Coordinates of C-alpha atoms and ligand atoms in Angstrom, one line a residue:
X1 CA -51.9 -48.0 -12.1
X2 CA -49.0 -49.5 -10.2
X3 CA -46.0 -47.2 -9.9
X4 CA -42.5 -48.5 -9.2
X5 CA -39.6 -46.2 -8.2
X6 CA -36.8 -47.5 -10.4
X7 CA -33.6 -48.8 -8.9
X8 CA -30.7 -46.4 -9.4
X9 CA -27.4 -47.4 -8.0
X10 CA -25.7 -44.9 -5.8
X11 CA -28.9 -42.8 -5.6
X12 CA -32.1 -44.7 -4.5
X13 CA -30.8 -45.9 -1.2
X14 CA -32.7 -46.4 2.1
X15 CA -32.4 -42.7 3.0
X16 CA -33.9 -41.5 -0.3
X17 CA -36.7 -44.2 -0.2
X18 CA -37.7 -43.3 3.3
X19 CA -37.7 -39.5 2.9
X20 CA -39.6 -39.8 -0.5
X21 CA -42.2 -42.0 1.0
X22 CA -42.6 -39.7 4.0
X23 CA -42.8 -36.5 2.0
X24 CA -44.4 -37.3 -1.4
X25 CA -45.7 -40.9 -1.5
X26 CA -47.5 -42.2 -4.6
X27 CA -45.2 -45.1 -5.0
X28 CA -46.4 -48.7 -4.7
X29 CA -42.9 -50.4 -4.7
X30 CA -39.5 -49.0 -4.2
X31 CA -36.9 -51.0 -6.2
X32 CA -33.5 -51.6 -4.7
X33 CA -30.3 -51.2 -6.7
X34 CA -28.7 -54.5 -7.8
X35 CA -26.6 -56.7 -5.6
X36 CA -23.8 -58.2 -7.5
X37 CA -23.8 -61.8 -6.4
X38 CA -20.6 -63.7 -5.7
X39 CA -19.7 -67.4 -5.2
X40 CA -19.6 -66.9 -1.4
X41 CA -22.8 -64.9 -1.4
X42 CA -21.0 -62.4 0.9
X43 CA -22.9 -59.2 0.3
X44 CA -21.3 -55.8 0.8
X45 CA -22.1 -54.2 4.1
X46 CA -24.1 -51.4 2.3
X47 CA -26.1 -54.1 0.3
X48 CA -27.0 -56.0 3.6
X49 CA -28.1 -52.7 5.1
X50 CA -30.1 -51.8 2.0
X51 CA -32.2 -55.1 2.0
X52 CA -32.5 -55.2 5.8
X53 CA -36.0 -55.0 7.3
X54 CA -35.0 -52.0 9.5
X55 CA -34.0 -50.0 6.4
X56 CA -37.3 -50.6 4.7
X57 CA -39.8 -50.4 7.5
X58 CA -43.3 -49.4 6.2
X59 CA -42.2 -49.7 2.5
X60 CA -42.9 -52.3 -0.1
X61 CA -39.5 -53.0 -1.7
X62 CA -38.2 -55.1 -4.6
X63 CA -34.5 -56.1 -4.3
X64 CA -32.6 -57.0 -7.4
X65 CA -29.7 -59.3 -8.2
X66 CA -27.1 -59.4 -10.9
X67 CA -25.9 -62.9 -11.5
X68 CA -25.7 -65.6 -14.1
X69 CA -25.6 -68.5 -11.6
X70 CA -28.9 -70.1 -10.8
X71 CA -27.5 -71.5 -7.5
X72 CA -26.3 -68.1 -6.4
X73 CA -29.7 -66.5 -7.3
X74 CA -31.7 -69.3 -5.4
X75 CA -29.6 -68.8 -2.3
X76 CA -30.0 -65.0 -2.5
X77 CA -33.8 -65.3 -3.0
X78 CA -33.8 -67.2 0.2
X79 CA -31.8 -64.5 1.9
X80 CA -34.3 -61.9 0.5
X81 CA -37.2 -63.9 1.9
X82 CA -35.6 -63.9 5.3
X83 CA -35.3 -60.1 5.0
X84 CA -39.1 -59.9 4.6
X85 CA -39.2 -59.5 0.8
X86 CA -42.2 -61.1 -0.9
X87 CA -40.7 -60.8 -4.5
X88 CA -37.2 -60.1 -5.9
X89 CA -35.9 -59.2 -9.3
X90 CA -33.3 -60.4 -11.8
X91 CA -31.4 -57.8 -13.7
X92 CA -31.1 -58.4 -17.5
X93 CA -30.7 -54.7 -18.2
X94 CA -27.5 -53.2 -16.8
X95 CA -25.6 -52.0 -19.9
X96 CA -22.3 -51.2 -18.1
X97 CA -19.4 -52.9 -19.9
X98 CA -17.7 -54.0 -16.6
X99 CA -21.0 -56.1 -16.0
X100 CA -21.8 -57.2 -19.6
X101 CA -18.2 -58.3 -20.3
X102 CA -18.8 -61.0 -17.6
X103 CA -22.0 -62.1 -19.3
X104 CA -24.2 -60.5 -16.6
X105 CA -27.0 -57.9 -16.8
X106 CA -27.9 -57.1 -20.4
X107 CA -24.8 -59.2 -21.4
X108 CA -27.2 -62.2 -20.8
X109 CA -29.2 -61.0 -23.8
X110 CA -26.4 -61.7 -26.1
X111 CA -26.5 -65.4 -25.7
X112 CA -30.1 -66.6 -25.6
X113 CA -29.4 -70.3 -25.5
X114 CA -27.3 -69.7 -22.4
X115 CA -30.1 -67.5 -20.9
X116 CA -32.6 -70.3 -21.5
X117 CA -30.2 -72.9 -19.9
X118 CA -29.9 -70.6 -16.9
X119 CA -33.7 -70.2 -16.6
X120 CA -34.3 -73.9 -17.0
X121 CA -32.1 -74.7 -14.2
X122 CA -33.3 -71.8 -12.0
X123 CA -37.0 -72.7 -12.4
X124 CA -36.4 -76.5 -12.2
X125 CA -37.1 -76.3 -8.4
X126 CA -39.6 -74.1 -6.6
X127 CA -38.1 -70.7 -5.7
X128 CA -38.1 -69.4 -2.2
X129 CA -40.1 -66.3 -3.3
X130 CA -41.5 -65.2 -6.7
X131 CA -39.0 -63.7 -9.2
X132 CA -39.6 -60.8 -11.5
X133 CA -37.2 -59.7 -14.3
X134 CA -36.1 -56.3 -15.6
X135 CA -34.9 -56.4 -19.2
X136 CA -33.9 -54.3 -22.2
X137 CA -35.2 -55.0 -25.7
X138 CA -32.0 -56.3 -27.0
X139 CA -28.3 -55.9 -26.8
X140 CA -27.4 -54.5 -30.2
X141 CA -30.7 -53.9 -32.0
X142 CA -34.5 -53.8 -31.2
X143 CA -34.9 -56.5 -33.8
X144 CA -33.7 -58.9 -31.1
X145 CA -36.9 -58.2 -29.0
X146 CA -39.4 -60.7 -30.5
X147 CA -37.0 -63.6 -29.7
X148 CA -36.2 -62.3 -26.2
X149 CA -39.9 -61.8 -25.5
X150 CA -40.7 -65.3 -26.7
X151 CA -38.0 -66.7 -24.3
X152 CA -39.2 -64.7 -21.3
X153 CA -42.8 -65.8 -21.8
X154 CA -41.7 -69.4 -21.3
X155 CA -40.9 -68.8 -17.6
X156 CA -43.2 -67.9 -14.7
X157 CA -41.8 -64.4 -13.9
X158 CA -44.0 -62.4 -11.4
X159 CA -43.8 -59.4 -13.7
X160 CA -41.4 -58.1 -16.5
X161 CA -40.1 -54.6 -16.5
X162 CA -39.2 -53.6 -20.0
X163 CA -36.8 -50.6 -20.5
X164 CA -37.6 -49.9 -24.1
X165 CA -34.0 -49.4 -25.2
X166 CA -31.2 -51.7 -26.2
X167 CA -28.1 -52.1 -24.2
X168 CA -26.1 -50.2 -26.8
X169 CA -28.5 -47.2 -26.4
X170 CA -27.7 -47.0 -22.7
X171 CA -30.1 -44.3 -21.2
X172 CA -30.4 -41.6 -23.9
X173 CA -31.6 -41.1 -27.4
X174 CA -34.2 -43.2 -29.2
X175 CA -36.8 -45.2 -27.4
X176 CA -38.9 -48.1 -28.8
X177 CA -42.4 -48.0 -27.3
X178 CA -43.6 -50.5 -30.0
X179 CA -41.6 -53.1 -28.0
X180 CA -43.9 -52.6 -25.1
X181 CA -46.9 -52.8 -27.4
X182 CA -45.7 -56.1 -28.7
X183 CA -45.4 -57.5 -25.2
X184 CA -49.0 -56.5 -24.4
X185 CA -50.3 -57.9 -27.7
X186 CA -48.5 -61.2 -27.1
X187 CA -50.0 -61.5 -23.6
X188 CA -46.8 -61.3 -21.6
X189 CA -48.1 -61.5 -17.9
X190 CA -47.8 -58.2 -16.0
X191 CA -45.5 -56.1 -18.2
X192 CA -44.2 -53.0 -16.6
X193 CA -43.3 -50.1 -18.9
X194 CA -40.0 -48.3 -18.2
X195 CA -38.3 -45.4 -20.1
X196 CA -38.5 -41.6 -20.2
X197 CA -41.7 -41.0 -18.3
X198 CA -41.1 -37.3 -17.1
X199 CA -44.6 -35.9 -16.7
X200 CA -48.2 -37.1 -15.9
X201 CA -49.0 -36.2 -19.6
X202 CA -46.3 -38.8 -20.7
X203 CA -48.2 -41.4 -18.7
X204 CA -51.5 -40.4 -20.1
X205 CA -50.1 -40.6 -23.6
X206 CA -48.8 -44.1 -22.8
X207 CA -52.1 -45.3 -21.4
X208 CA -54.0 -43.7 -24.4
X209 CA -51.7 -45.7 -26.7
X210 CA -51.7 -48.9 -24.7
X211 CA -54.9 -49.0 -22.7
X212 CA -53.7 -52.3 -21.2
X213 CA -50.9 -50.8 -19.3
X214 CA -51.2 -51.7 -15.7
X215 CA -47.8 -50.7 -14.3
X216 CA -45.0 -48.2 -15.0
X217 CA -41.5 -47.8 -13.5
X218 CA -40.0 -44.3 -13.2
X219 CA -36.4 -43.4 -12.5
X220 CA -35.1 -40.0 -13.6
X221 CA -38.5 -38.4 -13.8
X222 CA -38.8 -38.9 -10.1
X223 CA -35.4 -37.5 -9.4
X224 CA -36.2 -34.4 -11.4
X225 CA -39.7 -34.1 -9.8
X226 CA -40.2 -36.1 -6.6
X227 CA -43.9 -35.3 -6.7
X228 CA -44.3 -37.0 -10.1
X229 CA -46.0 -40.2 -8.8
X230 CA -48.4 -38.0 -6.6
X231 CA -49.2 -35.9 -9.7
X232 CA -49.9 -38.9 -11.8
X233 CA -52.5 -39.8 -9.2
X234 CA -54.0 -36.4 -9.5
X235 CA -52.2 -34.8 -6.6
X236 CA -50.5 -31.4 -6.4
X237 CA -47.2 -30.3 -7.7
X238 CA -44.3 -30.1 -5.2
X239 CA -44.3 -26.7 -3.4
X240 CA -41.0 -24.8 -2.8
X241 CA -41.4 -25.6 0.8
X242 CA -41.7 -29.4 0.1
X243 CA -38.7 -29.3 -2.2
X244 CA -36.7 -27.5 0.5
X245 CA -37.8 -30.2 3.1
X246 CA -36.9 -32.9 0.5
X247 CA -33.3 -31.7 0.0
X248 CA -32.8 -30.9 3.6
X249 CA -33.9 -34.3 4.9
X250 CA -31.9 -36.1 2.3
X251 CA -28.8 -34.1 3.2
X252 CA -29.3 -34.8 6.9
X253 CA -29.9 -38.5 6.3
X254 CA -26.8 -38.8 4.1
X255 CA -24.7 -36.7 6.5
X256 CA -25.5 -39.2 9.2
X257 CA -24.0 -42.0 7.1
X258 CA -21.3 -40.3 5.1
X259 CA -18.9 -37.4 5.6
X260 CA -20.6 -34.0 5.1
X261 CA -18.7 -33.5 1.9
X262 CA -19.9 -36.7 0.4
X263 CA -23.5 -36.0 1.5
X264 CA -23.2 -32.6 -0.2
X265 CA -21.8 -34.2 -3.3
X266 CA -24.7 -36.5 -3.4
X267 CA -27.2 -33.6 -3.1
X268 CA -25.5 -31.7 -5.9
X269 CA -25.6 -34.8 -8.3
X270 CA -29.3 -35.2 -7.4
X271 CA -30.0 -31.5 -8.1
X272 CA -28.5 -32.0 -11.6
X273 CA -31.8 -33.7 -12.6
X274 CA -34.2 -30.9 -12.0
X275 CA -31.5 -28.3 -12.7
X276 CA -31.5 -29.0 -16.4
X277 CA -29.0 -27.1 -18.6
X278 CA -29.3 -23.6 -16.8
X279 CA -25.6 -22.6 -16.9
X280 CA -25.9 -20.0 -14.2
X281 CA -27.7 -22.4 -11.8
X282 CA -25.1 -25.1 -12.6
X283 CA -22.3 -22.6 -11.7
X284 CA -24.1 -21.6 -8.5
X285 CA -24.5 -25.2 -7.5
X286 CA -20.8 -26.0 -8.2
X287 CA -19.8 -23.1 -5.9
X288 CA -22.3 -24.0 -3.1
X289 CA -20.5 -25.0 0.1
X290 CA -23.4 -26.0 2.2
X291 CA -26.9 -27.4 1.8
X292 CA -28.6 -24.0 2.2
X293 CA -26.5 -22.6 -0.7
X294 CA -27.4 -25.7 -2.8
X295 CA -31.1 -25.2 -2.1
X296 CA -30.8 -21.5 -2.9
X297 CA -29.0 -22.3 -6.2
X298 CA -31.7 -24.6 -7.2
X299 CA -34.8 -22.9 -6.0
X300 CA -33.7 -19.3 -5.6
X301 CA -35.4 -18.2 -8.9
X302 CA -32.5 -15.8 -9.6
X303 CA -32.4 -14.3 -6.2
X304 CA -29.8 -16.8 -5.0
X305 CA -26.7 -15.2 -3.5
X306 CA -24.1 -15.1 -6.2
X307 CA -20.6 -15.8 -5.0
X308 CA -17.3 -15.0 -6.4
X309 CA -15.4 -18.3 -6.7
X310 CA -12.0 -16.4 -6.0
X311 CA -12.9 -15.3 -2.5
X312 CA -16.3 -16.8 -1.8
X313 CA -17.8 -13.4 -1.0
X314 CA -20.8 -12.0 -2.7
X315 CA -19.8 -10.7 -6.2
X316 CA -18.9 -7.1 -6.1
X317 CA -17.6 -7.3 -2.6
X318 CA -14.1 -8.2 -1.7
X319 CA -13.4 -10.0 1.5
X320 CA -11.6 -7.7 3.8
X321 CA -9.1 -10.1 5.2
Ligands
FMN401 C1 -27.4 -43.7 -12.1 C2 -28.4 -44.9 -12.5 C3 -28.3 -46.1 -11.8 C4 -29.0 -47.2 -12.2 N1 -29.0 -48.4 -11.4 C5 -29.8 -49.4 -11.8 C6 -29.9 -50.6 -11.1 O1 -29.2 -50.8 -10.1 N2 -30.7 -51.6 -11.5 C7 -31.4 -51.5 -12.6 O2 -32.2 -52.4 -13.0 N3 -31.5 -50.3 -13.3 C8 -30.7 -49.3 -12.9 N4 -30.8 -48.2 -13.7 C9 -31.8 -48.0 -14.7 C10 -33.1 -47.4 -14.1 O3 -33.6 -48.3 -13.2 C11 -34.1 -47.2 -15.4 O4 -34.4 -48.4 -16.0 C12 -33.6 -46.1 -16.3 O5 -33.1 -45.0 -15.7 C13 -34.7 -45.8 -17.4 O6 -35.9 -45.3 -16.6 P1 -36.2 -43.7 -16.6 O7 -36.1 -43.2 -18.0 O8 -37.5 -43.6 -15.9 O9 -35.1 -43.1 -15.8 C14 -30.0 -47.1 -13.3 C15 -30.1 -45.8 -14.0 C16 -29.3 -44.7 -13.6 C17 -29.4 -43.5 -14.4

């Protein structure tokens, strides 16, 4: 089973990828959040850093582009090759209105003749490196999937990641696993399943239903449980010491790049995934003013120091000054 760590913009940067690989492993390929391509192909500083060989030493990574211009994509693939990438990905899945309004991301699924014309032009010349694609199963409705699938099968993508929701469904609510079954039945080369895999049991259920599954991509499940890929491969759960090391190393890595408050904000956002809906924990996390208090809020098992938001002293004690 090949396991991809899903791209998540603003979260799965080089710091997270490196720390995850060092502490937990189990991932075959770390996917980079999308680069929004422009006419001048001038990438943002953070995008350049994200794809640079220094940022990804020792990791297999898959960068991703958001564009509807074949020339831009070819030039970017050349750049990705120069950065040492052996494959790169086209985003047909982003559901954000700011992206889809411009006919990019999942917006490309709304106009299949235009998507076909784009792919015809793109594949009319040899590409610098192989291209994969990440798609949703429709824009408005899962009924669009058979036609999208037939179109994608006509082009030589290295693999196809299928997030089994429509763009309208964003990231929550119903999923449509039968769309993945259809891709397998129709012999789409190298399909990658994506959507709502949270536990090793979810992956077992998937492979029991679809024995032909060769690869999965996991996003939020790995944010909630960074040891998930290791567990899928039969390894142990994350120990409290490992989780402490995970958050501490992430904080230190982010604090080297951003202001300390931004680094702490990122940690708090990340901790929302395993934190669930525990109101008390959420409150403690909101109040936490440093990394230690954040970790205590998340892992403290009720023994975390509870602070009074008014004076930031332990509850029941008033600050003397
Ligand atoms: C905050 C966030 C940012 C994301 N950024 C990207 C991205 O840059 N490129 C992409 O293809 N998908 C992106 N996704 C989608 C994920 O890669 C993945 O397809 C989605 O979370 C479903 O998988 P999961 O249920 O395992 O999380 C993002 C998702 C989230 C929640």
